[in-house]
Amino acid sequence: MSTTLSTPELFTPPLANPVQEAVATAVLEGLSSTPKWLPAWLFYDAEGSRLFERITTLPEYYPTRTERAIFAGYADGIIDTAIRTWQKTHPGRTGRLRIIELGAGTATKTGILLDAAVRRQGQTEYLPIDVSESAMAEACASMERVQSGVTVSPQVANYVTDALEIPQHNGPTMALYIGSSIGNFDPEEAATILCNLRRQLQPGDTLLLGTDMVKDRRKLEAAYNDHDGVTEAFNLNLLRRINRDLRSNFDLARYRHVALWNEDQSRIEMHLQSLREQTVRIPALNASFHFAKGETIHTENSYKFTSKSIASLLRSASYEPVEQWTDEQHWFAVTLATTE
Ligand code: AVJ
């Protein structure tokens, strides 16, 4: 028996690197689904990371500056509570607080907490964990330049998909998962990420979780529909990234940015909506994708929380909330939780 039909793979030239392979896999899966979707990590190529940094300074985008203000106001109390929580399960023992972070340190925000730790105890160890080697290198360089008293030990790992391996430590560990990064994941995935982290923590260790809160719909939607169109550019850049990595020909002018509050699911959803019927060929996948006029690609979820939903997420991952800090308007919360 022989066949003259070749599998499509035989005609598909191999991609240059593992990142492009991951992009190909994600795009094939997402655009073959009904409804179409793409994972939010695809936003963060070099240009996407730059655009996100611009988003964090927009007047409408309150989360970053609100969380930073909470750290600025309460950093000493946060460090103190983390150390005391550990001491409760280790009576009479002392040890330096070590800080680990999921995601490469967004230098200024993390720096406020590191400063407070150095004030309290002197030399402090900081272990950022991120998938992106380049993001990590940048974060470490800026951190060591401005931060005296901090020893940085970066780790390149994917904390979403892989088990973490954090070195042993004699003393308390506080893990940072800030910036409402957890909001990109549905409640089940979020619990899995926190469980994976939990397995690397010792009794009395803590998690500091930053979460954007449920609030007025207009306030939420404005944060994702900024006047200058930076969020729109961030969303559309996804298509440019796919064009580059998979040699496709998405015409960005034929899609529009949509961001809306889904109250039932407690999340902002971002979509790219096709302005007309069209077919897009993706040579690297040897495939074409059809879009009806008005059809959308769901590109991001950004879950918003209440004190209740934060506590139930933490408990579902075997943590117990210890203390919560928030701004006057309760727009953002920073919650310290300990391993049960
Ligand atoms: C980085 C996931 C916290 O959800 O607000 C900002 C990403 N997307 N504007 C968020 C984002 C559009 C951001 N997170």
XYZ file of C-alpha atoms and ligand atoms in Angstrom:
354
model
C 0.000 0.000 0.000
C 1.250 3.447 -0.796
C -0.282 6.839 -0.806
C 0.492 9.734 -3.051
C -1.090 12.205 -0.671
C 1.392 14.032 1.460
C 0.493 15.256 4.902
C 0.340 19.043 5.144
C 3.291 18.957 7.552
C 5.607 17.909 4.723
C 4.956 21.204 2.997
C 5.341 23.297 6.093
C 8.832 24.693 6.414
C 10.189 24.244 9.943
C 10.093 27.295 12.201
C 13.265 28.932 13.364
C 12.970 28.653 17.138
C 11.002 27.173 20.063
C 9.106 30.425 20.702
C 7.808 30.414 17.139
C 6.871 26.755 17.596
C 4.847 27.692 20.680
C 3.225 30.583 18.781
C 2.325 28.192 15.941
C 0.761 25.659 18.302
C -1.242 28.318 20.148
C -2.471 30.047 16.987
C -3.474 26.776 15.319
C -5.452 25.690 18.363
C -7.039 29.074 19.031
C -8.069 30.006 15.506
C -9.406 26.481 14.836
C -11.754 26.821 17.829
C -15.286 28.183 17.849
C -15.380 30.876 19.102
C -11.851 31.846 18.096
C -9.427 32.785 20.870
C -5.720 33.410 21.449
C -3.782 33.167 24.735
C -2.800 36.464 26.382
C 0.920 35.595 26.611
C 1.089 36.175 22.834
C 0.816 39.927 23.509
C 4.302 40.125 24.943
C 6.790 40.320 22.106
C 9.242 43.252 22.345
C 6.718 45.757 20.959
C 3.871 44.325 23.071
C 5.967 44.638 26.230
C 6.728 48.265 25.355
C 3.032 48.957 24.746
C 2.093 47.364 28.078
C 4.619 49.594 29.860
C 2.880 52.592 28.234
C -0.525 51.273 29.343
C 0.651 51.267 32.966
C 1.208 55.046 32.794
C -2.134 55.960 31.130
C -4.530 58.145 33.125
C -7.372 55.625 32.608
C -5.282 52.612 33.665
C -5.479 52.912 37.461
C -4.253 49.396 38.566
C -0.478 49.916 38.399
C -0.365 53.256 40.175
C -2.937 52.148 42.744
C -0.976 49.036 43.658
C 2.234 51.073 43.792
C 0.560 53.531 46.197
C -0.524 50.618 48.424
C 3.071 49.357 48.537
C 4.384 52.866 49.189
C 1.971 53.267 52.095
C 2.249 49.833 53.685
C 5.530 48.175 52.642
C 6.950 48.123 56.191
C 3.733 46.589 57.539
C 3.655 43.982 54.760
C 7.258 42.897 55.456
C 6.587 42.886 59.198
C 3.437 40.763 58.824
C 5.222 38.240 56.579
C 8.022 37.816 59.141
C 5.621 37.570 62.094
C 3.463 35.017 60.314
C 6.504 32.758 59.894
C 7.650 33.315 63.470
C 4.289 32.060 64.764
C 5.038 28.612 63.341
C 8.751 28.853 64.317
C 8.720 30.142 67.913
C 12.019 31.659 68.998
C 13.639 31.286 65.585
C 14.969 34.069 63.414
C 16.011 34.083 59.787
C 16.124 36.546 56.962
C 13.024 37.033 54.839
C 13.618 35.943 51.268
C 11.441 37.349 48.473
C 10.569 35.402 45.345
C 8.460 36.789 42.506
C 6.403 35.105 39.797
C 7.094 37.221 36.707
C 10.160 39.389 36.257
C 10.128 42.257 38.723
C 8.349 45.326 37.544
C 11.264 47.226 39.006
C 9.627 50.133 40.793
C 6.796 48.266 42.517
C 8.920 45.343 43.683
C 11.689 47.792 44.609
C 9.435 49.414 47.218
C 9.022 46.061 49.004
C 12.718 45.186 48.677
C 13.647 48.585 50.167
C 11.389 47.881 53.133
C 12.965 44.428 53.612
C 16.489 45.928 53.512
C 15.463 48.600 56.045
C 14.183 45.913 58.353
C 16.888 43.268 58.095
C 19.741 44.401 55.853
C 20.914 42.177 52.983
C 17.891 40.594 51.260
C 17.732 37.809 48.704
C 15.417 38.310 45.705
C 14.533 35.497 43.282
C 12.500 36.548 40.234
C 11.087 33.710 38.109
C 10.073 34.412 34.507
C 9.834 32.606 31.144
C 11.501 35.418 29.270
C 15.266 35.451 29.613
C 15.489 38.959 28.136
C 12.793 40.394 30.423
C 14.629 38.826 33.328
C 18.021 40.237 32.317
C 16.520 43.723 32.065
C 14.727 43.457 35.384
C 17.854 42.216 37.168
C 20.098 44.880 35.700
C 17.799 47.723 36.737
C 17.197 46.120 40.128
C 20.873 45.735 41.026
C 21.688 49.216 39.814
C 19.156 50.955 42.007
C 18.821 48.538 44.876
C 21.626 48.311 47.365
C 21.426 45.462 49.835
C 19.591 43.149 47.426
C 21.087 39.947 46.027
C 19.284 38.919 42.831
C 19.151 35.221 41.796
C 17.025 35.004 38.650
C 15.410 31.778 37.469
C 14.121 31.190 33.935
C 11.043 28.959 34.189
C 7.426 28.804 33.096
C 5.483 28.904 36.363
C 2.188 28.310 34.534
C 3.065 25.002 32.905
C 6.037 23.663 34.896
C 6.627 22.672 38.507
C 8.780 25.212 40.316
C 12.078 24.374 41.989
C 12.971 26.902 44.604
C 16.166 26.381 46.642
C 15.947 25.569 50.376
C 16.084 28.506 52.767
C 16.532 28.888 56.523
C 13.945 31.531 57.271
C 10.712 32.938 55.926
C 9.939 33.148 52.202
C 7.404 35.598 50.805
C 6.269 34.913 47.227
C 5.027 37.908 45.224
C 2.373 37.488 42.571
C 1.438 41.096 41.967
C 0.089 43.376 39.253
C -3.146 41.341 39.018
C -1.274 38.966 36.720
C -3.430 36.206 38.249
C -6.403 37.947 36.565
C -5.407 36.556 33.164
C -6.370 33.049 34.275
C -9.794 31.540 34.866
C -10.450 30.491 38.485
C -9.444 26.879 37.870
C -6.106 27.756 36.192
C -5.460 30.392 38.850
C -5.896 27.785 41.595
C -3.503 25.439 39.770
C -0.792 28.126 39.555
C -1.146 28.957 43.257
C -1.128 25.220 44.157
C 2.115 24.695 42.204
C 3.686 27.554 44.119
C 2.251 26.277 47.401
C 4.143 23.010 47.023
C 7.445 24.916 47.081
C 6.601 26.853 50.240
C 7.218 25.790 53.858
C 4.830 26.160 56.811
C 4.581 29.826 57.773
C 5.781 31.075 54.374
C 3.539 33.617 52.660
C 2.090 34.655 49.317
C 1.479 38.337 48.531
C -1.222 38.482 45.868
C -2.132 41.701 44.009
C -5.651 41.793 42.530
C -7.734 44.341 40.691
C -11.183 44.682 42.247
C -14.738 44.709 40.883
C -15.928 48.291 40.494
C -18.124 50.562 38.417
C -18.448 49.262 34.854
C -17.514 52.634 33.324
C -14.298 52.818 35.323
C -13.352 49.255 34.319
C -14.173 49.666 30.636
C -12.346 53.030 30.420
C -9.144 51.360 31.672
C -9.215 49.076 28.605
C -10.484 51.667 26.100
C -8.031 54.485 26.674
C -8.371 57.763 24.850
C -4.920 57.531 23.199
C -5.598 54.075 21.741
C -2.606 52.436 23.416
C -4.663 49.412 24.547
C -6.090 49.156 21.025
C -2.528 49.131 19.631
C -1.543 46.531 22.257
C -4.443 44.269 21.218
C -3.840 44.702 17.452
C -0.086 44.138 17.872
C -0.986 40.492 18.484
C -1.829 40.177 14.783
C 1.404 41.897 13.757
C 3.326 39.482 15.960
C 1.599 36.511 14.302
C 2.322 37.992 10.868
C 6.008 38.171 11.743
C 6.377 34.814 13.505
C 4.142 32.778 11.185
C 4.579 34.778 7.945
C 0.843 35.511 7.722
C -0.913 38.531 6.224
C -3.469 39.784 8.750
C -4.519 43.269 7.629
C -4.691 45.152 10.928
C -7.012 47.773 9.392
C -9.661 45.069 8.996
C -9.979 44.394 12.746
C -11.113 46.552 15.621
C -10.321 46.507 19.332
C -13.209 45.615 21.642
C -13.030 45.594 25.457
C -16.088 45.052 27.622
C -17.087 44.118 31.157
C -18.643 40.652 31.502
C -20.464 40.970 34.812
C -21.526 37.303 35.062
C -17.921 36.117 34.743
C -16.495 39.098 36.664
C -13.964 39.871 33.959
C -12.961 42.397 31.330
C -12.812 40.650 27.973
C -10.716 41.903 25.082
C -11.531 40.841 21.544
C -10.412 41.615 17.996
C -13.462 41.968 15.779
C -13.330 41.329 12.057
C -14.752 44.363 10.235
C -15.668 42.286 7.167
C -15.796 38.761 5.891
C -12.243 37.661 5.129
C -9.886 34.706 4.895
C -6.357 34.818 6.267
C -3.663 32.461 5.129
C -0.967 31.424 7.612
C 1.870 29.843 5.596
C 3.768 28.525 8.619
C 0.659 26.509 9.596
C -0.190 25.660 6.012
C -3.720 26.694 6.881
C -6.320 29.383 6.195
C -8.843 30.827 8.606
C -12.183 32.298 7.658
C -13.732 35.242 9.487
C -17.378 36.231 9.180
C -18.112 39.959 9.332
C -18.362 40.842 13.046
C -16.731 37.604 14.219
C -14.274 38.061 17.091
C -11.060 36.557 18.386
C -11.155 36.513 22.203
C -7.641 37.702 23.101
C -7.689 38.314 26.857
C -9.581 37.926 30.101
C -8.786 40.166 33.019
C -10.661 38.868 36.062
C -11.699 41.319 38.762
C -12.105 40.268 42.393
C -13.921 40.894 45.655
C -12.491 40.213 49.128
C -14.747 37.148 49.152
C -13.563 35.798 45.785
C -9.907 36.374 46.749
C -10.394 34.378 49.960
C -12.138 31.547 48.135
C -9.416 31.401 45.441
C -6.726 31.307 48.149
C -8.527 28.616 50.155
C -9.099 26.527 47.026
C -5.283 26.464 46.657
C -4.664 25.683 50.383
C -3.724 29.157 51.596
C -5.242 31.076 54.487
C -5.625 34.861 54.160
C -3.692 36.753 56.873
C -4.122 40.431 56.062
C -5.298 42.664 53.217
C -4.215 46.172 52.249
C -6.191 48.347 49.882
C -6.545 51.939 48.649
C -9.185 54.337 49.917
C -11.534 53.547 47.014
C -10.992 49.766 47.219
C -9.940 49.667 43.567
C -7.023 47.298 44.139
C -6.098 44.871 46.923
C -2.885 43.325 48.134
C -3.508 40.188 50.198
C -1.003 38.311 52.332
C -1.840 34.632 52.769
C -0.011 31.787 54.442
C 0.288 28.103 53.730
C -2.397 26.339 55.754
C -0.954 42.451 32.957
C -2.866 41.047 32.949
C -2.622 42.688 34.662
O -5.283 42.600 32.758
O -4.993 44.696 33.165
C -3.733 45.733 30.339
C -2.963 43.323 30.938
N -4.407 44.151 29.064
N -4.498 46.261 29.368
C -4.571 43.607 32.797
C -3.685 44.385 30.147
C -4.887 45.306 28.603
C -3.096 43.484 32.424
N -2.398 42.410 33.206
